PDB file of C-alpha atoms and ligand atoms in Angstrom:
ATOM      1  CA  MET A  66      -9.133  14.107 -30.718  1.00 66.00           C
ATOM      2  CA  PRO A  67     -12.032  15.778 -28.637  1.00 87.00           C
ATOM      3  CA  LEU A  68     -12.425  12.414 -26.819  1.00 91.00           C
ATOM      4  CA  LEU A  69      -8.644  12.447 -25.695  1.00 93.00           C
ATOM      5  CA  VAL A  70      -9.060  16.421 -24.642  1.00 95.00           C
ATOM      6  CA  LEU A  71     -12.347  15.643 -22.504  1.00 95.00           C
ATOM      7  CA  LEU A  72     -10.741  12.776 -21.003  1.00 95.00           C
ATOM      8  CA  GLY A  73      -7.598  14.653 -20.186  1.00 95.00           C
ATOM      9  CA  LEU A  74      -9.463  17.339 -18.774  1.00 95.00           C
ATOM     10  CA  LEU A  75     -11.795  15.204 -16.514  1.00 95.00           C
ATOM     11  CA  ALA A  76      -8.773  13.255 -15.231  1.00 95.00           C
ATOM     12  CA  ALA A  77      -7.077  16.730 -14.471  1.00 94.00           C
ATOM     13  CA  GLY A  78     -10.277  17.617 -12.668  1.00 95.00           C
ATOM     14  CA  SER A  79     -10.146  14.955 -10.563  1.00 93.00           C
ATOM     15  CA  ASN A  80      -7.108  16.126  -8.921  1.00 92.00           C
ATOM     16  CA  LEU A  81      -8.759  19.519  -8.005  1.00 91.00           C
ATOM     17  CA  LEU A  82     -11.789  17.393  -6.723  1.00 92.00           C
ATOM     18  CA  GLY A  83      -9.392  15.381  -4.346  1.00 88.00           C
ATOM     19  CA  GLY A  84      -7.536  18.783  -3.428  1.00 87.00           C
ATOM     20  CA  GLY A  85     -10.962  20.362  -2.746  1.00 88.00           C
ATOM     21  CA  LEU A  86     -12.015  17.401  -0.445  1.00 87.00           C
ATOM     22  CA  ALA A  87      -9.224  18.006   1.681  1.00 82.00           C
ATOM     23  CA  LEU A  88     -10.087  21.652   1.910  1.00 85.00           C
ATOM     24  CA  VAL A  89     -13.547  21.677   2.634  1.00 82.00           C
ATOM     25  CA  ARG A  90     -14.810  22.296   6.151  1.00 79.00           C
ATOM     26  CA  ARG A  91     -15.780  18.662   6.894  1.00 80.00           C
ATOM     27  CA  PRO A  92     -13.416  16.453   5.275  1.00 76.00           C
ATOM     28  CA  PRO A  93     -14.396  12.680   4.512  1.00 78.00           C
ATOM     29  CA  SER A  94     -13.891  10.395   7.467  1.00 80.00           C
ATOM     30  CA  PRO A  95     -10.577   8.237   7.803  1.00 78.00           C
ATOM     31  CA  ARG A  96     -12.649   5.228   6.960  1.00 80.00           C
ATOM     32  CA  ALA A  97     -14.176   6.515   4.119  1.00 83.00           C
ATOM     33  CA  LEU A  98     -10.790   7.750   2.527  1.00 83.00           C
ATOM     34  CA  VAL A  99      -9.121   4.122   3.342  1.00 85.00           C
ATOM     35  CA  VAL A 100     -12.208   2.477   1.463  1.00 88.00           C
ATOM     36  CA  GLY A 101     -11.627   4.662  -1.345  1.00 87.00           C
ATOM     37  CA  LEU A 102      -8.148   4.295  -1.292  1.00 87.00           C
ATOM     38  CA  ALA A 103      -8.512   0.400  -1.521  1.00 90.00           C
ATOM     39  CA  PHE A 104     -11.043   0.714  -4.281  1.00 93.00           C
ATOM     40  CA  SER A 105      -8.891   2.478  -6.444  1.00 91.00           C
ATOM     41  CA  GLY A 106      -5.874   0.211  -5.574  1.00 91.00           C
ATOM     42  CA  GLY A 107      -7.769  -2.741  -6.578  1.00 94.00           C
ATOM     43  CA  PHE A 108      -9.101  -1.279  -9.523  1.00 94.00           C
ATOM     44  CA  LEU A 109      -5.733   0.108 -10.969  1.00 93.00           C
ATOM     45  CA  LEU A 110      -3.967  -3.123 -10.318  1.00 95.00           C
ATOM     46  CA  ALA A 111      -6.530  -4.818 -12.366  1.00 96.00           C
ATOM     47  CA  VAL A 112      -6.430  -2.419 -14.886  1.00 95.00           C
ATOM     48  CA  ALA A 113      -2.564  -2.691 -15.181  1.00 95.00           C
ATOM     49  CA  LEU A 114      -2.510  -6.544 -15.209  1.00 96.00           C
ATOM     50  CA  LEU A 115      -5.533  -7.276 -17.224  1.00 95.00           C
ATOM     51  CA  HIS A 116      -5.553  -4.886 -19.862  1.00 93.00           C
ATOM     52  CA  VAL A 117      -2.722  -2.386 -20.199  1.00 94.00           C
ATOM     53  CA  LEU A 118       0.411  -4.858 -19.560  1.00 96.00           C
ATOM     54  CA  PRO A 119      -1.153  -7.476 -22.395  1.00 95.00           C
ATOM     55  CA  GLU A 120      -1.577  -4.433 -24.765  1.00 93.00           C
ATOM     56  CA  CYS A 121       1.909  -3.284 -24.269  1.00 94.00           C
ATOM     57  CA  LEU A 122       3.352  -6.904 -24.771  1.00 95.00           C
ATOM     58  CA  ARG A 123       1.472  -6.731 -28.224  1.00 94.00           C
ATOM     59  CA  LEU A 124       2.646  -3.186 -29.181  1.00 91.00           C
ATOM     60  CA  THR A 125       6.378  -3.408 -28.504  1.00 92.00           C
ATOM     61  CA  PRO A 126       9.070  -6.215 -27.818  1.00 94.00           C
ATOM     62  CA  HIS A 127      10.605  -3.844 -25.356  1.00 94.00           C
ATOM     63  CA  ALA A 128       7.542  -3.630 -22.970  1.00 95.00           C
ATOM     64  CA  LEU A 129       8.947  -5.090 -19.858  1.00 97.00           C
ATOM     65  CA  PRO A 130      12.118  -3.417 -19.525  1.00 97.00           C
ATOM     66  CA  LEU A 131       9.835  -0.290 -19.835  1.00 96.00           C
ATOM     67  CA  VAL A 132       7.435  -1.762 -17.515  1.00 96.00           C
ATOM     68  CA  LEU A 133      10.446  -2.327 -14.956  1.00 97.00           C
ATOM     69  CA  ALA A 134      11.547   1.172 -15.632  1.00 95.00           C
ATOM     70  CA  GLY A 135       8.212   2.626 -15.065  1.00 92.00           C
ATOM     71  CA  TYR A 136       8.212   1.177 -11.559  1.00 93.00           C
ATOM     72  CA  PHE A 137      11.695   2.133 -10.755  1.00 93.00           C
ATOM     73  CA  LEU A 138      10.822   5.812 -11.744  1.00 88.00           C
ATOM     74  CA  VAL A 139       8.131   6.059  -9.243  1.00 84.00           C
ATOM     75  CA  TYR A 140      10.456   4.202  -6.654  1.00 86.00           C
ATOM     76  CA  VAL A 141      13.298   6.690  -7.347  1.00 85.00           C
ATOM     77  CA  ALA A 142      11.064   9.731  -7.386  1.00 79.00           C
ATOM     78  CA  GLU A 143       9.634   8.732  -3.982  1.00 76.00           C
ATOM     79  CA  HIS A 144      12.821   8.262  -2.304  1.00 77.00           C
ATOM     80  CA  ALA A 145      14.333  11.363  -3.888  1.00 74.00           C
ATOM     81  CA  PHE A 146      11.240  13.759  -3.383  1.00 67.00           C
ATOM     82  CA  ALA A 147       9.322  12.364  -0.569  1.00 60.00           C
ATOM     83  CA  GLY A 148      11.647  10.256   2.009  1.00 50.00           C
ATOM     84  CA  HIS A 149      11.318  12.950   4.359  1.00 43.00           C
ATOM     85  CA  ALA A 150       7.951  14.273   3.888  1.00 43.00           C
ATOM     86  CA  HIS A 151       6.590  12.818   7.314  1.00 40.00           C
ATOM     87  CA  PRO A 152       7.245  12.297  10.956  1.00 37.00           C
ATOM     88  CA  GLY A 153       8.501   8.987  11.690  1.00 35.00           C
ATOM     89  CA  ARG A 154       5.442   8.367  13.815  1.00 35.00           C
ATOM     90  CA  HIS A 155       3.335   7.868  10.768  1.00 38.00           C
ATOM     91  CA  ALA A 156       5.492   4.970   9.705  1.00 35.00           C
ATOM     92  CA  PRO A 157       4.144   2.027  11.680  1.00 33.00           C
ATOM     93  CA  HIS A 158       0.772   2.627  10.088  1.00 37.00           C
ATOM     94  CA  GLY A 159       2.462   1.402   6.807  1.00 36.00           C
ATOM     95  CA  ALA A 160       1.524   5.119   5.537  1.00 41.00           C
ATOM     96  CA  HIS A 161       2.956   6.217   1.985  1.00 45.00           C
ATOM     97  CA  PRO A 162       4.703   9.294   1.466  1.00 46.00           C
ATOM     98  CA  LEU A 163       3.044  10.559  -1.615  1.00 49.00           C
ATOM     99  CA  ILE A 164      -0.325   9.034  -1.904  1.00 50.00           C
ATOM    100  CA  GLY A 165      -2.980   8.340   0.825  1.00 48.00           C
ATOM    101  CA  ALA A 166      -0.538   9.360   3.408  1.00 49.00           C
ATOM    102  CA  HIS A 167      -2.281  11.879   5.140  1.00 49.00           C
ATOM    103  CA  LEU A 168      -5.386  10.286   6.461  1.00 45.00           C
ATOM    104  CA  ASP A 169      -4.743  11.551   9.919  1.00 47.00           C
ATOM    105  CA  GLU A 170      -3.284  14.934   8.966  1.00 45.00           C
ATOM    106  CA  HIS A 171      -5.381  16.697  11.623  1.00 46.00           C
ATOM    107  CA  ALA A 172      -3.566  15.096  14.234  1.00 47.00           C
ATOM    108  CA  ALA A 173      -1.283  18.324  14.387  1.00 49.00           C
ATOM    109  CA  SER A 174       1.621  16.492  12.409  1.00 52.00           C
ATOM    110  CA  PRO A 175       3.750  19.669  11.171  1.00 64.00           C
ATOM    111  CA  ILE A 176       5.508  18.720   7.936  1.00 71.00           C
ATOM    112  CA  ARG A 177       8.778  20.819   6.900  1.00 73.00           C
ATOM    113  CA  GLN A 178       8.038  23.071   4.155  1.00 72.00           C
ATOM    114  CA  GLY A 179      11.002  21.797   2.052  1.00 73.00           C
ATOM    115  CA  ALA A 180       9.724  18.147   2.377  1.00 74.00           C
ATOM    116  CA  ALA A 181       6.221  19.460   1.289  1.00 76.00           C
ATOM    117  CA  SER A 182       7.793  20.973  -2.006  1.00 78.00           C
ATOM    118  CA  ALA A 183       9.732  17.919  -2.620  1.00 77.00           C
ATOM    119  CA  ALA A 184       6.701  15.780  -2.344  1.00 78.00           C
ATOM    120  CA  ALA A 185       4.836  18.180  -4.587  1.00 82.00           C
ATOM    121  CA  VAL A 186       7.657  17.920  -7.138  1.00 84.00           C
ATOM    122  CA  GLY A 187       7.383  13.979  -7.014  1.00 81.00           C
ATOM    123  CA  LEU A 188       3.794  13.965  -7.252  1.00 84.00           C
ATOM    124  CA  LEU A 189       3.749  16.519 -10.371  1.00 87.00           C
ATOM    125  CA  LEU A 190       5.977  14.412 -12.181  1.00 85.00           C
ATOM    126  CA  HIS A 191       4.029  11.361 -11.345  1.00 84.00           C
ATOM    127  CA  SER A 192       0.736  13.293 -12.639  1.00 89.00           C
ATOM    128  CA  PHE A 193       2.342  13.924 -15.972  1.00 90.00           C
ATOM    129  CA  PHE A 194       2.479  10.066 -16.732  1.00 86.00           C
ATOM    130  CA  ASP A 195      -1.101   9.594 -15.408  1.00 89.00           C
ATOM    131  CA  GLY A 196      -1.995  12.054 -18.249  1.00 92.00           C
ATOM    132  CA  ALA A 197       0.400  10.232 -20.439  1.00 89.00           C
ATOM    133  CA  ALA A 198      -1.024   6.897 -20.089  1.00 89.00           C
ATOM    134  CA  ILE A 199      -4.444   8.140 -20.924  1.00 93.00           C
ATOM    135  CA  ALA A 200      -3.115   9.394 -24.352  1.00 91.00           C
ATOM    136  CA  ALA A 201      -0.947   6.366 -25.092  1.00 88.00           C
ATOM    137  CA  ALA A 202      -3.708   3.999 -24.300  1.00 90.00           C
ATOM    138  CA  LEU A 203      -6.361   5.739 -26.294  1.00 90.00           C
ATOM    139  CA  ALA A 204      -3.961   5.562 -29.387  1.00 87.00           C
ATOM    140  CA  ALA A 205      -3.745   1.990 -28.671  1.00 86.00           C
ATOM    141  CA  ARG A 206      -7.471   1.159 -28.433  1.00 88.00           C
ATOM    142  CA  THR A 207     -10.485   3.222 -27.244  1.00 90.00           C
ATOM    143  CA  THR A 208     -11.921   0.714 -24.785  1.00 91.00           C
ATOM    144  CA  LEU A 209      -8.134   0.737 -23.136  1.00 92.00           C
ATOM    145  CA  GLY A 210      -8.377   4.498 -23.192  1.00 92.00           C
ATOM    146  CA  TRP A 211     -11.589   4.512 -20.960  1.00 94.00           C
ATOM    147  CA  LEU A 212     -10.280   1.728 -18.604  1.00 93.00           C
ATOM    148  CA  THR A 213      -7.083   3.609 -18.110  1.00 93.00           C
ATOM    149  CA  PHE A 214      -8.942   6.771 -17.905  1.00 95.00           C
ATOM    150  CA  LEU A 215     -11.149   5.390 -14.900  1.00 94.00           C
ATOM    151  CA  ALA A 216      -8.224   3.785 -13.351  1.00 93.00           C
ATOM    152  CA  VAL A 217      -6.178   7.195 -13.551  1.00 92.00           C
ATOM    153  CA  VAL A 218      -9.183   9.368 -12.225  1.00 93.00           C
ATOM    154  CA  LEU A 219     -10.073   6.881  -9.214  1.00 90.00           C
ATOM    155  CA  HIS A 220      -6.612   7.270  -7.984  1.00 88.00           C
ATOM    156  CA  LYS A 221      -6.085  11.067  -8.905  1.00 90.00           C
ATOM    157  CA  VAL A 222      -8.869  11.715  -6.244  1.00 89.00           C
ATOM    158  CA  PRO A 223      -6.635  10.470  -3.202  1.00 85.00           C
ATOM    159  CA  GLU A 224      -3.669  12.013  -5.141  1.00 86.00           C
ATOM    160  CA  GLY A 225      -5.228  15.742  -4.949  1.00 89.00           C
ATOM    161  CA  TYR A 226      -6.301  15.124  -1.122  1.00 87.00           C
ATOM    162  CA  SER A 227      -2.792  13.876  -0.489  1.00 84.00           C
ATOM    163  CA  LEU A 228      -1.255  17.047  -1.845  1.00 84.00           C
ATOM    164  CA  ALA A 229      -3.501  19.276  -0.583  1.00 86.00           C
ATOM    165  CA  SER A 230      -3.116  17.807   3.206  1.00 84.00           C
ATOM    166  CA  ILE A 231       0.769  17.838   2.701  1.00 83.00           C
ATOM    167  CA  VAL A 232       0.305  21.547   2.054  1.00 82.00           C
ATOM    168  CA  ARG A 233      -1.793  22.254   4.987  1.00 80.00           C
ATOM    169  CA  GLY A 234       0.061  20.006   7.175  1.00 78.00           C
ATOM    170  CA  SER A 235       3.313  22.199   6.287  1.00 78.00           C
ATOM    171  CA  ALA A 236       1.414  25.320   7.360  1.00 75.00           C
ATOM    172  CA  GLY A 237       0.725  26.324   3.762  1.00 75.00           C
ATOM    173  CA  SER A 238      -2.173  28.236   3.075  1.00 82.00           C
ATOM    174  CA  ARG A 239      -5.625  27.018   1.625  1.00 84.00           C
ATOM    175  CA  ARG A 240      -5.070  28.946  -1.460  1.00 86.00           C
ATOM    176  CA  SER A 241      -1.693  27.577  -2.153  1.00 85.00           C
ATOM    177  CA  ALA A 242      -2.878  23.890  -1.446  1.00 85.00           C
ATOM    178  CA  PHE A 243      -5.761  24.685  -4.076  1.00 89.00           C
ATOM    179  CA  TRP A 244      -3.341  25.987  -6.575  1.00 91.00           C
ATOM    180  CA  LEU A 245      -0.902  23.101  -6.089  1.00 89.00           C
ATOM    181  CA  ALA A 246      -3.677  20.550  -6.361  1.00 90.00           C
ATOM    182  CA  ALA A 247      -4.657  22.655  -9.792  1.00 93.00           C
ATOM    183  CA  ALA A 248      -1.003  22.415 -10.992  1.00 93.00           C
ATOM    184  CA  LEU A 249      -1.422  18.473 -10.602  1.00 93.00           C
ATOM    185  CA  GLY A 250      -4.284  18.465 -12.745  1.00 95.00           C
ATOM    186  CA  GLY A 251      -2.328  20.682 -15.117  1.00 96.00           C
ATOM    187  CA  SER A 252       0.607  18.555 -15.175  1.00 94.00           C
ATOM    188  CA  SER A 253      -1.854  15.588 -16.076  1.00 94.00           C
ATOM    189  CA  PHE A 254      -3.460  17.629 -18.881  1.00 96.00           C
ATOM    190  CA  ALA A 255       0.025  18.383 -20.133  1.00 96.00           C
ATOM    191  CA  GLY A 256       1.128  14.599 -20.245  1.00 93.00           C
ATOM    192  CA  THR A 257      -1.999  13.854 -22.122  1.00 94.00           C
ATOM    193  CA  LEU A 258      -1.388  16.685 -24.846  1.00 94.00           C
ATOM    194  CA  ALA A 259       2.291  15.784 -25.050  1.00 92.00           C
ATOM    195  CA  THR A 260       1.819  12.038 -25.607  1.00 89.00           C
ATOM    196  CA  ALA A 261      -0.781  12.929 -28.104  1.00 90.00           C
ATOM    197  CA  ALA A 262       1.415  14.803 -30.036  1.00 90.00           C
ATOM    198  CA  VAL A 263       4.563  12.461 -29.800  1.00 87.00           C
ATOM    199  CA  ALA A 264       1.919   9.730 -30.745  1.00 82.00           C
ATOM    200  CA  ARG A 265       1.435  11.639 -34.065  1.00 83.00           C
ATOM    201  CA  ALA A 266       5.015  12.609 -34.632  1.00 84.00           C
ATOM    202  CA  ALA A 267       6.808   9.187 -34.062  1.00 81.00           C
ATOM    203  CA  ALA A 268       5.370   6.030 -34.561  1.00 77.00           C
ATOM    204  CA  GLY A 269       5.926   3.536 -31.414  1.00 80.00           C
ATOM    205  CA  TRP A 270       6.960   6.192 -28.872  1.00 84.00           C
ATOM    206  CA  ASP A 271       3.436   5.990 -27.491  1.00 83.00           C
ATOM    207  CA  ALA A 272       3.721   2.403 -26.976  1.00 88.00           C
ATOM    208  CA  ALA A 273       7.071   2.920 -24.919  1.00 90.00           C
ATOM    209  CA  LEU A 274       5.067   5.662 -22.862  1.00 87.00           C
ATOM    210  CA  LEU A 275       2.279   3.252 -22.212  1.00 89.00           C
ATOM    211  CA  SER A 276       4.588   0.641 -20.765  1.00 93.00           C
ATOM    212  CA  VAL A 277       6.365   3.119 -18.687  1.00 91.00           C
ATOM    213  CA  ALA A 278       2.959   4.083 -17.206  1.00 89.00           C
ATOM    214  CA  CYS A 279       2.002   0.510 -16.636  1.00 93.00           C
ATOM    215  CA  GLY A 280       4.970  -0.015 -14.524  1.00 94.00           C
ATOM    216  CA  MET A 281       4.221   3.066 -12.540  1.00 89.00           C
ATOM    217  CA  PHE A 282       0.717   2.073 -12.114  1.00 91.00           C
ATOM    218  CA  LEU A 283       1.919  -1.418 -10.635  1.00 94.00           C
ATOM    219  CA  HIS A 284       4.084   0.750  -8.176  1.00 91.00           C
ATOM    220  CA  ILE A 285       1.204   3.048  -7.352  1.00 87.00           C
ATOM    221  CA  ALA A 286      -1.476   0.021  -7.035  1.00 90.00           C
ATOM    222  CA  ALA A 287       0.552  -2.667  -5.243  1.00 90.00           C
ATOM    223  CA  THR A 288       3.323  -0.791  -3.316  1.00 86.00           C
ATOM    224  CA  ASP A 289       1.660   2.542  -2.573  1.00 82.00           C
ATOM    225  CA  LEU A 290      -2.129   2.468  -2.521  1.00 84.00           C
ATOM    226  CA  LEU A 291      -2.726  -1.349  -1.123  1.00 86.00           C
ATOM    227  CA  PRO A 292      -0.191  -1.491   1.555  1.00 84.00           C
ATOM    228  CA  THR A 293      -1.599   1.870   3.025  1.00 79.00           C
ATOM    229  CA  THR A 294      -5.199   0.178   3.356  1.00 81.00           C
ATOM    230  CA  ALA A 295      -3.670  -3.177   4.393  1.00 79.00           C
ATOM    231  CA  HIS A 296      -3.137  -2.426   8.384  1.00 77.00           C
ATOM    232  CA  VAL A 297      -6.647  -1.361   8.420  1.00 77.00           C
ATOM    233  CA  ARG A 298      -8.943  -4.018   9.968  1.00 78.00           C
ATOM    234  CA  GLY A 299     -12.432  -5.079   9.090  1.00 79.00           C
ATOM    235  CA  LEU A 300     -14.292  -6.414   6.198  1.00 87.00           C
ATOM    236  CA  SER A 301     -14.969  -3.073   4.444  1.00 87.00           C
ATOM    237  CA  VAL A 302     -11.375  -2.415   3.274  1.00 87.00           C
ATOM    238  CA  LEU A 303     -10.896  -6.203   2.077  1.00 90.00           C
ATOM    239  CA  THR A 304     -14.470  -5.824   0.232  1.00 92.00           C
ATOM    240  CA  ALA A 305     -13.458  -2.594  -1.246  1.00 92.00           C
ATOM    241  CA  THR A 306     -10.298  -3.826  -2.708  1.00 92.00           C
ATOM    242  CA  LEU A 307     -11.611  -7.097  -4.226  1.00 94.00           C
ATOM    243  CA  ALA A 308     -14.527  -5.123  -5.571  1.00 95.00           C
ATOM    244  CA  GLY A 309     -12.243  -2.413  -7.162  1.00 94.00           C
ATOM    245  CA  ALA A 310     -10.698  -5.322  -9.179  1.00 94.00           C
ATOM    246  CA  GLY A 311     -14.373  -6.857 -10.045  1.00 95.00           C
ATOM    247  CA  ALA A 312     -15.244  -3.500 -11.127  1.00 95.00           C
ATOM    248  CA  VAL A 313     -12.686  -3.713 -13.882  1.00 94.00           C
ATOM    249  CA  LEU A 314     -14.241  -6.714 -15.327  1.00 94.00           C
ATOM    250  CA  LEU A 315     -17.729  -5.197 -15.441  1.00 94.00           C
ATOM    251  CA  ALA A 316     -16.486  -1.924 -16.720  1.00 93.00           C
ATOM    252  CA  SER A 317     -14.473  -3.813 -19.447  1.00 91.00           C
ATOM    253  CA  LEU A 318     -17.644  -5.968 -20.362  1.00 92.00           C
ATOM    254  CA  ALA A 319     -19.820  -2.670 -20.602  1.00 92.00           C
ATOM    255  CA  LEU A 320     -17.343  -0.989 -22.639  1.00 89.00           C
ATOM    256  CA  ALA A 321     -16.958  -3.728 -25.093  1.00 87.00           C
ATOM    257  CA  ARG A 322     -20.785  -3.669 -25.685  1.00 89.00           C
ATOM    258  CA  ALA A 323     -21.159   0.002 -25.686  1.00 87.00           C
ATOM    259  CA  LEU A 324     -18.174   0.706 -28.043  1.00 82.00           C
ATOM    260  CA  PRO A 325     -17.964  -0.454 -31.678  1.00 72.00           C
TER     261      PRO A 325
HETATM  262 ZN1   ZN B 106      -1.675   9.206 -10.307  1.00 91.23          ZN
END
């Protein structure tokens, strides 16, 4: 239980870290952000396909429909909540409405307040499942819990960054951007605690939640994060994506040695 709380809190903190990065006087360069997105996308995709999906298949016979449901849950949430978060001219860059979209938010692109609020709701919902995935993965196996935690933390930094940028882009104050990033972390931690409670109360439900989270991971990695970086030329993005996937192999080897 203490490990669960620790990982849940650290994951929530990475939302705040991302939000903070968007609010400092000199935010990271667009190239650094794209390389970070590429690495986190590669890592998340590899964890979902190599570790989470096989575990879901082992735990429940309903894994694949639930994975598909998780994928469409993000798809629908993004259409419902984030469809109009951007001025159209962002579209040619392949930028995604929720995560990693505001790489160039300083280019004076006003976002309507309603659209910003809708994007915030979509991200809050998504963040809840990030936290849920950590608890469900930990309930299944400790190594899986750690790998899922790493995958979540890596993409939560750009998530917090995106949300804070969206708030700033809609003329929201720095204070409200900070508090929304904090709420994103809070939603994640609530997801962790709620799933841990569900896993205790009703056996099998955590496997269902893990499967839904797996589908969400696939969408976030392969439909949100990686296409955002695909238009950027240069070896650094390609290398970062492959390094992200390769880091999963290294991390799972290291965890297998470190954990009993
Ligand atoms: Zn997330």
